[in-house]
C-alpha angles and dihedrals in degrees: 000000000000096000090050091054091049092051092051091048089049092054095044089050092052095043090048097048084048091048094047086048093052092043092051089043095047093052091049089046093050088053092050093043089054094043095055102020098242125170121214135199133166140184132194102024119186134174119198137152085268091059141254125329131184128191089215141345126200125202122180137181118180102310097337111101130187117193122183125189130196100013120182112182129184138145092269103033145032120188131178120187095195124009115182129186120194120197130191123238115284089246096049109135094215090057091047092051090046090053096046090052089050090050088049095049090046090051094050094041106034091167091066096051129096124010118001101207096183094055088044089056095051095046086049091051097048098036119108117267093239128030124190120185104182093193128010108182123196115206133181115194088347090301109126111244106170137357116193137162121234132207128172131174119192117227131187095280108357141038121240111226126204118171125168140169138182097188125107087354138000106262138156137192129185138162147121114276109209126199106215106191092173097065095024102242146099121244132196111210128196093005122180127186117187127171141173116211126203096153140076093043093312127122122191094352110169123182126183115186121174105199145167120206134197122202113194132176094286106003143059119205123193116193127178116237101201127359116295119227125227126188126172127184095197133339125189095207093175140341096280098031129073130171121203131187100358124176133173154119124267131209126187150163117196130190131181142154119271087241093054118234119168096217088059096049112116120195142163127181146154127222105201101202107207091175139347135158123199154171123237108188101297093343120109113216119198132188109359122189143158140085121291121198127207132192130175127188141144091003091303124112130200123192109187137168128188094195121014117168130197122183096207147348119198117198098152086292113057124232119192143191092017115189120197130186123166142076141247120219125188144145119267087234092058105020094164091056101066140126120266119197126170139176094190133039117147142136138180114250122184093333087314135093130251113199142171117217112244108275150121138257126208106201095188093060102051137206099063129166133230128194112223122191128192113194129184099359107173113213093203087061089049092055093041093053091041110027120197119191113275095350123128131159141172129198137092115258126202126183150168121227115189103205120200115197110199139156121273138181112246113173093339093311139105119251145156119277133186126216124185116193124176103001117171131211123183139171120250095207140000118293144155144256126201125184121178110160124165091215092049090047091054091048093053092055090076095040122055096196091051090052091055090051096049087047093056099043090047085092110355119172112200130199093192134020120180134169144187122220127208122168131175137145092007092304121116123193122193124194111198126194110186121180126187139075150263111228088204093057136055088002090293097289123159114274133197111205126188119197125180119197131188125188141165101241101199094047091049090049092048090048091047087052093045092055090045128073102269135160119276095240086058093046088051095050089047095048092045088047089054096045091052089055092057 
């Protein structure tokens, strides 16, 4: 009989504690429900010595819904098999009204905005020692966006986080979440984010970011601990731009309001490129290195570099040892209509130099003009690299090309066009021009005037070579004036030759690339372009 009474007292005590817990929790839930206008529904409630379990719980507010399935709760552990969050569209009018109401409430009751540290401390105190969510799915308009696994372990003063996903990409985030009641903020210490990307045009992309974070009453701050690392085997960033074999390191600092808004995001970062190759349209880019800085504030972004080096760019003509220093600033609303400024832009070309005078371009106010200069271009190197049958020359050419950037229509769309007017080429000193071509000789046999010309240019020594350059709609026109003589022709008298040349530059450059050792992607792009024009 005594044993029976003790058993009854034990059961009575247990159910009394459970009842008080449920009543207290229910009262707290009622206050939360009324404050935030939340609806609750559940199915399959079961209470046992192991805790409380539900088959399904549904929480909803406006058009945002949370559905949890197979929930088991005890003082030591919370486990959820399937947790789904359904969000409305960004432009949903109800969402906008709800957001406006929240903003209005926070303005009227500023003490209630931001983090409620007392509530967080209470939640932290009563939360189970371990939490496991097997699958947390995020949906927008019932379209799956994210699927992650969540594990937490409560320690004495912190919460150990472990979040991972393999859909739509492989990622892992870990760290220690610390509740700092003295300074009224949350901290993430020893944070580490790693991911492997094989989506969105990226192949074998790996990112490692050690970080720390502070979440205060109204702001979130993320800062890297050590240099993060970035490596990408291949990334198709746009239809025209592809990056290959990128390796680098990353530093960053990001700040944004607790109620996230893109136009209030503030960020600074630096990508130190150790090595990268790429393709832009039909241009092959090799061995890029240097540091690129990024800043974002007040809906404006700035990309800058003090020393970006590119070993080679092959667009038919090969530019080497390219050095760039400058910046690009624009609005997030109009990223292609920004301001470009530069202090250095130069490249080696045929043992000479190609450079832009320091300046700036406002892409929102086209047309704009650039001043391109050519210095110490060696004719002998030109014809050595791009030989023509029977043609040889020696001399040094310098020049000035005023380039105008403007908006042109291309297949009904606006694009950036280039026009050159009154470009100038001139020789620095004397030189020679030798052209002894079998085909031209054969043609000259039937034309006396051509024969005189072929005899003259077989070994023509010039004292002056000057040219004018025009370019528009892909067609380049070169007018040459050459003064000099050939001692073996026309009794060596002084001659003044005028030559006019016209060429489709795009086709010429593509043919020069096809005759060179170019990458397979470039070859395919060129062949596709040529097939489209047929």
